[in-house]
Short mmCIF file of C-alpha atoms and ligand atoms in Angstrom, two decimals:
data_model
loop_
_atom_site.label_atom_id
_atom_site.label_comp_id
_atom_site.label_asym_id
_atom_site.label_seq_id
_atom_site.Cartn_x
_atom_site.Cartn_y
_atom_site.Cartn_z
CA UNK A 1 -29.93 -9.49 42.05
CA UNK A 2 -29.88 -7.25 38.95
CA UNK A 3 -26.84 -7.64 36.72
CA UNK A 4 -25.74 -5.28 33.95
CA UNK A 5 -23.90 -6.67 30.92
CA UNK A 6 -21.82 -4.69 28.41
CA UNK A 7 -19.44 -5.37 25.52
CA UNK A 8 -16.71 -2.82 24.75
CA UNK A 9 -13.86 -2.26 22.29
CA UNK A 10 -13.48 -3.85 18.87
CA UNK A 11 -16.17 -6.48 18.28
CA UNK A 12 -15.15 -10.09 18.10
CA UNK A 13 -16.85 -13.40 17.21
CA UNK A 14 -18.08 -15.06 20.42
CA UNK A 15 -19.39 -11.97 22.25
CA UNK A 16 -22.98 -13.14 21.84
CA UNK A 17 -22.07 -16.60 23.10
CA UNK A 18 -20.80 -15.03 26.35
CA UNK A 19 -23.93 -12.89 26.74
CA UNK A 20 -26.15 -15.94 26.18
CA UNK A 21 -24.28 -18.07 28.73
CA UNK A 22 -24.25 -15.31 31.37
CA UNK A 23 -27.99 -14.71 30.99
CA UNK A 24 -29.06 -18.35 30.65
CA UNK A 25 -27.23 -19.50 33.78
CA UNK A 26 -27.97 -16.28 35.65
CA UNK A 27 -31.72 -16.67 35.14
CA UNK A 28 -31.99 -20.46 35.42
CA UNK A 29 -29.65 -21.16 38.32
CA UNK A 30 -29.56 -17.93 40.27
CA UNK A 31 -32.85 -16.21 39.45
CA UNK A 32 -31.02 -12.99 38.47
CA UNK A 33 -32.50 -10.23 36.34
CA UNK A 34 -30.44 -8.56 33.62
CA UNK A 35 -30.01 -5.14 32.07
CA UNK A 36 -28.21 -4.86 28.73
CA UNK A 37 -26.02 -1.77 28.46
CA UNK A 38 -25.59 -0.48 24.92
CA UNK A 39 -22.28 0.26 23.21
CA UNK A 40 -19.68 -0.51 25.85
CA UNK A 41 -19.10 2.04 28.61
CA UNK A 42 -21.34 4.53 26.77
CA UNK A 43 -24.33 2.50 28.03
CA UNK A 44 -23.88 2.99 31.77
CA UNK A 45 -22.42 6.45 31.17
CA UNK A 46 -25.48 7.73 29.33
CA UNK A 47 -28.05 5.36 30.81
CA UNK A 48 -28.62 3.58 27.48
CA UNK A 49 -30.10 0.19 28.21
CA UNK A 50 -31.96 -2.62 26.48
CA UNK A 51 -34.05 -5.49 27.72
CA UNK A 52 -31.92 -8.58 28.27
CA UNK A 53 -33.33 -11.97 29.15
CA UNK A 54 -33.45 -15.52 27.81
CA UNK A 55 -35.80 -14.37 25.04
CA UNK A 56 -33.34 -11.76 23.70
CA UNK A 57 -30.57 -14.39 23.67
CA UNK A 58 -32.35 -16.98 21.55
CA UNK A 59 -30.47 -17.86 18.37
CA UNK A 60 -27.46 -15.66 19.08
CA UNK A 61 -24.85 -18.37 19.82
CA UNK A 62 -23.54 -18.59 16.21
CA UNK A 63 -23.97 -14.89 15.43
CA UNK A 64 -20.93 -12.62 15.11
CA UNK A 65 -20.85 -9.08 16.51
CA UNK A 66 -22.72 -8.23 19.69
CA UNK A 67 -26.43 -7.71 20.26
CA UNK A 68 -25.49 -5.04 22.82
CA UNK A 69 -23.35 -2.99 20.43
CA UNK A 70 -19.87 -1.77 21.22
CA UNK A 71 -17.77 1.40 21.38
CA UNK A 72 -14.37 2.57 22.52
CA UNK A 73 -15.85 5.05 25.05
CA UNK A 74 -13.49 5.81 27.93
CA UNK A 75 -15.38 7.18 30.96
CA UNK A 76 -12.11 8.28 32.56
CA UNK A 77 -11.61 10.76 29.72
CA UNK A 78 -15.02 12.38 30.27
CA UNK A 79 -16.11 14.88 32.86
CA UNK A 80 -17.70 13.16 35.89
CA UNK A 81 -17.57 9.89 33.91
CA UNK A 82 -17.27 7.66 36.97
CA UNK A 83 -19.93 9.51 38.97
CA UNK A 84 -22.34 9.31 36.01
CA UNK A 85 -21.79 5.56 35.72
CA UNK A 86 -22.38 5.05 39.44
CA UNK A 87 -25.55 7.17 39.32
CA UNK A 88 -26.96 5.31 36.32
CA UNK A 89 -26.20 1.88 37.81
CA UNK A 90 -28.02 2.94 40.97
CA UNK A 91 -30.96 4.36 38.97
CA UNK A 92 -31.25 1.08 37.02
CA UNK A 93 -31.11 -0.92 40.26
CA UNK A 94 -28.00 -2.74 39.00
CA UNK A 95 -26.01 -4.49 41.75
CA UNK A 96 -23.20 -5.91 39.61
CA UNK A 97 -21.72 -5.60 36.13
CA UNK A 98 -20.29 -8.16 33.72
CA UNK A 99 -17.89 -6.29 31.38
CA UNK A 100 -16.78 -8.17 28.28
CA UNK A 101 -13.81 -6.58 26.57
CA UNK A 102 -10.12 -6.34 25.83
CA UNK A 103 -7.26 -4.41 27.36
CA UNK A 104 -9.07 -1.05 27.31
CA UNK A 105 -12.56 -2.13 28.44
CA UNK A 106 -11.11 -4.30 31.20
CA UNK A 107 -8.67 -1.52 32.08
CA UNK A 108 -11.70 0.69 32.81
CA UNK A 109 -13.30 -2.20 34.74
CA UNK A 110 -10.13 -2.52 36.85
CA UNK A 111 -10.24 1.16 37.83
CA UNK A 112 -13.99 1.07 38.49
CA UNK A 113 -13.55 -2.00 40.71
CA UNK A 114 -11.02 0.01 42.76
CA UNK A 115 -13.62 2.75 43.05
CA UNK A 116 -16.20 0.41 44.51
CA UNK A 117 -18.16 -0.83 41.45
CA UNK A 118 -18.91 -4.57 41.66
CA UNK A 119 -17.64 -5.81 38.32
CA UNK A 120 -16.50 -9.12 36.81
CA UNK A 121 -14.53 -9.14 33.55
CA UNK A 122 -14.54 -11.46 30.55
CA UNK A 123 -11.52 -11.12 28.25
CA UNK A 124 -12.01 -10.84 24.49
CA UNK A 125 -9.84 -9.80 21.58
CA UNK A 126 -9.04 -11.30 18.22
CA UNK A 127 -5.42 -10.20 18.88
CA UNK A 128 -5.00 -12.77 21.72
CA UNK A 129 -2.66 -10.36 23.50
CA UNK A 130 -4.08 -10.38 27.05
CA UNK A 131 -1.44 -11.71 29.41
CA UNK A 132 -3.62 -13.47 31.97
CA UNK A 133 -5.27 -15.99 29.68
CA UNK A 134 -3.88 -18.64 27.34
CA UNK A 135 -6.43 -17.69 24.68
CA UNK A 136 -9.13 -15.10 24.14
CA UNK A 137 -12.19 -16.02 22.08
CA UNK A 138 -12.31 -14.47 18.61
CA UNK A 139 -8.67 -15.28 17.96
CA UNK A 140 -9.34 -18.78 16.62
CA UNK A 141 -11.99 -17.42 14.25
CA UNK A 142 -9.65 -14.68 12.99
CA UNK A 143 -6.84 -17.20 12.45
CA UNK A 144 -9.16 -19.50 10.50
CA UNK A 145 -10.37 -16.65 8.29
CA UNK A 146 -6.79 -15.52 7.61
CA UNK A 147 -5.66 -19.10 6.91
CA UNK A 148 -8.44 -19.63 4.39
CA UNK A 149 -7.42 -16.38 2.68
CA UNK A 150 -3.77 -17.49 2.54
CA UNK A 151 -4.79 -20.87 1.05
CA UNK A 152 -6.70 -19.06 -1.68
CA UNK A 153 -3.91 -16.57 -2.32
CA UNK A 154 -1.37 -19.38 -2.87
CA UNK A 155 -3.08 -20.58 -6.02
CA UNK A 156 -3.48 -17.19 -7.62
CA UNK A 157 0.07 -16.10 -6.65
CA UNK A 158 1.45 -19.26 -8.29
CA UNK A 159 -0.62 -18.81 -11.46
CA UNK A 160 0.69 -15.28 -11.96
CA UNK A 161 4.19 -15.67 -10.48
CA UNK A 162 3.43 -12.83 -8.13
CA UNK A 163 4.36 -11.97 -4.58
CA UNK A 164 1.24 -11.66 -2.45
CA UNK A 165 1.45 -9.74 0.80
CA UNK A 166 -1.39 -10.43 3.25
CA UNK A 167 -1.92 -7.75 5.91
CA UNK A 168 -3.66 -9.08 9.02
CA UNK A 169 -4.72 -7.41 12.28
CA UNK A 170 -2.40 -7.18 15.27
CA UNK A 171 -1.44 -3.81 16.62
CA UNK A 172 1.29 -4.81 19.08
CA UNK A 173 1.18 -8.60 18.92
CA UNK A 174 1.77 -10.84 15.92
CA UNK A 175 -0.30 -13.84 17.05
CA UNK A 176 -2.77 -13.77 14.15
CA UNK A 177 0.07 -13.43 11.62
CA UNK A 178 2.15 -16.17 13.24
CA UNK A 179 -0.63 -18.74 13.64
CA UNK A 180 -2.22 -18.16 10.24
CA UNK A 181 1.20 -17.93 8.59
CA UNK A 182 2.22 -21.30 9.98
CA UNK A 183 -1.17 -22.87 9.21
CA UNK A 184 -1.25 -21.39 5.70
CA UNK A 185 2.34 -22.20 4.78
CA UNK A 186 3.46 -18.58 4.35
CA UNK A 187 6.93 -17.89 2.97
CA UNK A 188 7.46 -15.20 5.60
CA UNK A 189 5.69 -13.82 8.64
CA UNK A 190 6.42 -10.28 9.79
CA UNK A 191 5.23 -9.25 13.24
CA UNK A 192 5.35 -6.10 15.42
CA UNK A 193 7.63 -7.77 17.98
CA UNK A 194 10.47 -8.32 15.45
CA UNK A 195 11.33 -5.35 13.20
CA UNK A 196 12.05 -6.75 9.73
CA UNK A 197 14.99 -6.21 7.42
CA UNK A 198 13.72 -5.39 3.92
CA UNK A 199 16.90 -6.74 2.29
CA UNK A 200 16.38 -10.08 4.02
CA UNK A 201 12.69 -10.13 2.98
CA UNK A 202 13.65 -9.49 -0.67
CA UNK A 203 16.36 -12.18 -0.60
CA UNK A 204 13.82 -14.71 0.62
CA UNK A 205 11.35 -13.62 -2.06
CA UNK A 206 13.97 -14.33 -4.71
CA UNK A 207 14.87 -17.70 -3.19
CA UNK A 208 11.23 -18.66 -3.19
CA UNK A 209 10.88 -17.94 -6.91
CA UNK A 210 13.91 -20.16 -7.70
CA UNK A 211 11.92 -23.11 -6.32
CA UNK A 212 9.03 -22.32 -8.70
CA UNK A 213 6.72 -21.22 -5.94
CA UNK A 214 5.32 -17.75 -5.49
CA UNK A 215 5.89 -16.21 -2.08
CA UNK A 216 3.11 -15.33 0.33
CA UNK A 217 4.14 -12.88 3.01
CA UNK A 218 1.89 -12.44 6.03
CA UNK A 219 2.39 -9.14 7.81
CA UNK A 220 0.76 -7.77 10.98
CA UNK A 221 -0.62 -4.26 10.62
CA UNK A 222 1.75 -3.17 13.41
CA UNK A 223 4.95 -4.59 11.85
CA UNK A 224 7.81 -2.13 11.36
CA UNK A 225 10.90 -2.12 9.16
CA UNK A 226 14.26 -1.99 10.95
CA UNK A 227 15.18 1.09 8.97
CA UNK A 228 12.68 3.94 9.04
CA UNK A 229 10.93 1.95 11.73
CA UNK A 230 7.61 3.66 12.31
CA UNK A 231 4.25 1.92 12.28
CA UNK A 232 2.22 2.55 9.13
CA UNK A 233 -0.85 4.62 9.88
CA UNK A 234 -4.17 4.59 8.05
CA UNK A 235 -4.92 8.04 9.46
CA UNK A 236 -3.76 10.39 12.20
CA UNK A 237 -6.91 9.62 14.22
CA UNK A 238 -6.47 8.61 17.84
CA UNK A 239 -9.24 6.88 19.82
CA UNK A 240 -10.29 7.58 23.44
CA UNK A 241 -7.62 5.16 24.68
CA UNK A 242 -4.85 6.86 22.67
CA UNK A 243 -4.58 4.20 19.92
CA UNK A 244 -3.72 5.33 16.42
CA UNK A 245 -5.44 3.75 13.40
CA UNK A 246 -2.99 1.38 11.73
CA UNK A 247 -3.06 0.15 8.14
CA UNK A 248 -0.98 0.29 4.98
CA UNK A 249 2.11 -1.76 5.83
CA UNK A 250 1.03 -4.38 3.25
CA UNK A 251 0.98 -1.87 0.39
CA UNK A 252 4.19 -0.25 1.56
CA UNK A 253 5.91 -3.62 1.64
CA UNK A 254 4.57 -4.80 -1.73
CA UNK A 255 5.80 -1.58 -3.37
CA UNK A 256 9.24 -1.92 -1.83
CA UNK A 257 9.55 -5.60 -2.85
CA UNK A 258 8.49 -4.82 -6.41
CA UNK A 259 11.00 -1.98 -6.70
CA UNK A 260 13.87 -3.98 -5.23
CA UNK A 261 13.29 -7.40 -6.85
CA UNK A 262 11.49 -6.51 -10.08
CA UNK A 263 8.84 -9.14 -9.23
CA UNK A 264 5.22 -8.11 -9.37
CA UNK A 265 3.88 -7.75 -5.83
CA UNK A 266 0.33 -7.08 -4.63
CA UNK A 267 -1.12 -6.55 -1.19
CA UNK A 268 -4.39 -7.84 0.28
CA UNK A 269 -5.72 -6.27 3.48
CA UNK A 270 -8.04 -8.63 5.37
CA UNK A 271 -9.18 -5.92 7.80
CA UNK A 272 -12.52 -6.33 9.55
CA UNK A 273 -13.35 -9.54 7.68
CA UNK A 274 -11.23 -11.16 10.41
CA UNK A 275 -13.62 -9.89 13.09
CA UNK A 276 -16.92 -10.53 11.37
CA UNK A 277 -19.28 -13.45 11.01
CA UNK A 278 -19.84 -16.66 12.87
CA UNK A 279 -17.39 -17.84 15.56
CA UNK A 280 -15.58 -21.17 15.23
CA UNK A 281 -16.61 -24.06 17.48
CA UNK A 282 -13.56 -23.40 19.69
CA UNK A 283 -14.52 -19.75 20.17
CA UNK A 284 -18.14 -20.67 20.93
CA UNK A 285 -16.91 -23.20 23.50
CA UNK A 286 -14.48 -20.78 25.15
CA UNK A 287 -16.90 -17.84 25.12
CA UNK A 288 -19.68 -20.00 26.61
CA UNK A 289 -17.43 -21.30 29.38
CA UNK A 290 -16.20 -17.77 30.19
CA UNK A 291 -19.83 -16.63 30.43
CA UNK A 292 -20.88 -19.51 32.69
CA UNK A 293 -17.98 -18.94 35.06
CA UNK A 294 -18.38 -15.16 35.05
CA UNK A 295 -21.93 -15.39 36.34
CA UNK A 296 -20.77 -17.88 38.99
CA UNK A 297 -18.22 -15.25 40.11
CA UNK A 298 -21.06 -12.68 40.36
CA UNK A 299 -23.14 -15.14 42.40
CA UNK A 300 -20.15 -15.75 44.70
CA UNK A 301 -19.64 -11.99 45.16
CA UNK A 302 -16.11 -12.51 43.80
CA UNK A 303 -15.75 -9.06 42.18
CA UNK A 304 -12.72 -7.38 40.63
CA UNK A 305 -11.91 -10.66 38.88
CA UNK A 306 -11.44 -11.67 35.27
CA UNK A 307 -12.01 -15.08 33.73
CA UNK A 308 -8.89 -16.72 32.26
CA UNK A 309 -8.22 -19.93 30.34
CA UNK A 310 -5.29 -21.84 31.83
CA UNK A 311 -4.77 -25.09 29.98
CA UNK A 312 -8.32 -26.42 29.81
CA UNK A 313 -9.50 -24.83 33.05
CA UNK A 314 -11.21 -21.49 33.52
CA UNK A 315 -9.69 -19.62 36.45
CA UNK A 316 -10.47 -16.31 38.13
CA UNK A 317 -7.67 -13.73 38.16
CA UNK A 318 -7.59 -10.27 39.72
CA UNK A 319 -8.58 -7.91 36.87
CA UNK A 320 -5.39 -5.95 37.35
CA UNK A 321 -3.26 -9.03 36.58
CA UNK A 322 -5.12 -9.80 33.40
CA UNK A 323 -4.58 -6.35 31.95
CA UNK A 324 -1.22 -5.39 33.45
CA UNK A 325 0.83 -6.25 30.39
CA UNK A 326 0.42 -7.43 26.82
CA UNK A 327 1.17 -11.02 25.84
CA UNK A 328 3.62 -10.83 22.94
CA UNK A 329 5.17 -13.41 20.61
CA UNK A 330 8.54 -14.40 22.13
CA UNK A 331 11.73 -14.53 20.02
CA UNK A 332 11.74 -18.33 20.49
CA UNK A 333 8.19 -18.75 19.19
CA UNK A 334 9.01 -16.59 16.18
CA UNK A 335 12.30 -18.43 15.51
CA UNK A 336 10.45 -21.75 15.49
CA UNK A 337 8.48 -20.65 12.40
CA UNK A 338 11.54 -19.29 10.59
CA UNK A 339 12.54 -22.69 9.14
CA UNK A 340 9.74 -22.18 6.60
CA UNK A 341 10.78 -18.67 5.59
CA UNK A 342 12.11 -18.20 2.07
O1 F6P B 1 -8.10 -4.79 19.10
C1 F6P B 1 -8.63 -5.54 18.07
C2 F6P B 1 -8.39 -4.87 16.73
O2 F6P B 1 -9.08 -5.61 15.75
C3 F6P B 1 -6.93 -4.67 16.36
O3 F6P B 1 -6.34 -5.82 15.79
C4 F6P B 1 -7.01 -3.53 15.40
O4 F6P B 1 -5.81 -2.77 15.38
C5 F6P B 1 -8.10 -2.70 15.96
O5 F6P B 1 -8.93 -3.55 16.72
C6 F6P B 1 -8.92 -1.99 14.91
O6 F6P B 1 -9.89 -1.24 15.55
P1 F6P B 1 -11.08 -0.47 14.81
O7 F6P B 1 -12.00 -1.50 14.25
O8 F6P B 1 -11.70 0.33 15.87
O9 F6P B 1 -10.43 0.35 13.74
#
């Protein structure tokens, strides 16, 4: 059997660990051959391939990014996109595909599976917002990077009696903000799921200063104020899946806090640092197990499925279930953290 592998959407630490596990087990246990498709769905769409075997996967386990490259190409937005993919898979002699991606990449995989393409999905996103799985790899790495940044910002905020606002990724879901905020001892965490009240934020900033500590506020890029409640956009650009580019809520918030409280406030945007570099041990473990089980699913002919972590077990879910809705922070989970606010 010849198996194509692709990685789509925003990159994420652990992608290479999945590729390595898929290829290693595929070659050693099943005798499969592999074709690497470049840059997400652009690869099969335009017939852009690379050699992929055990040799190409040596040394990639701890490396961030993806050796296959990634893109946000959406074949359903392009003329004859699906037909072109089917033709190229046939021309490359590919019998099955392993698609590693988030909501958008796996959304495409779901539709292609309905149209007769034999595909197995592996969920990834640093946002951890895919409903079918307890965790996606990349999230733990992003949370650790954000937590280390918060730890460092505490000492400089205290030295200068400043408010420091830390903007982290999270378009619709505040998981990175919540986990890193709890782990880093933030004075407030603001997430997309719970529009924030600027008066309340400023009151807590002032309370924090009365206890001689400088406040650290962690805010998701998708967080919105209750009043004037639009997301803050970095630009008007929209990608092939209709997502706008977010960014700027940290600066907006710092300015507002400074004006209202008279305390100096600065913003730090962590941005793509959260997605780069080596994956944590947890993410390497999860990504490797997803890869091993994904190639088992291919060998079993169990297509249209996505790997999911449930507790400590990897299960196979219908792709459609894994991408049907976003996993958001519940009001209860957010309320649990609120004892530390202010
Ligand atoms: O989906 C993962 C993610 O990192 C989001 O948190 C963020 O909004 C988005 O990707 C940024 O995408 P890009 O790197 O394409 O601007």
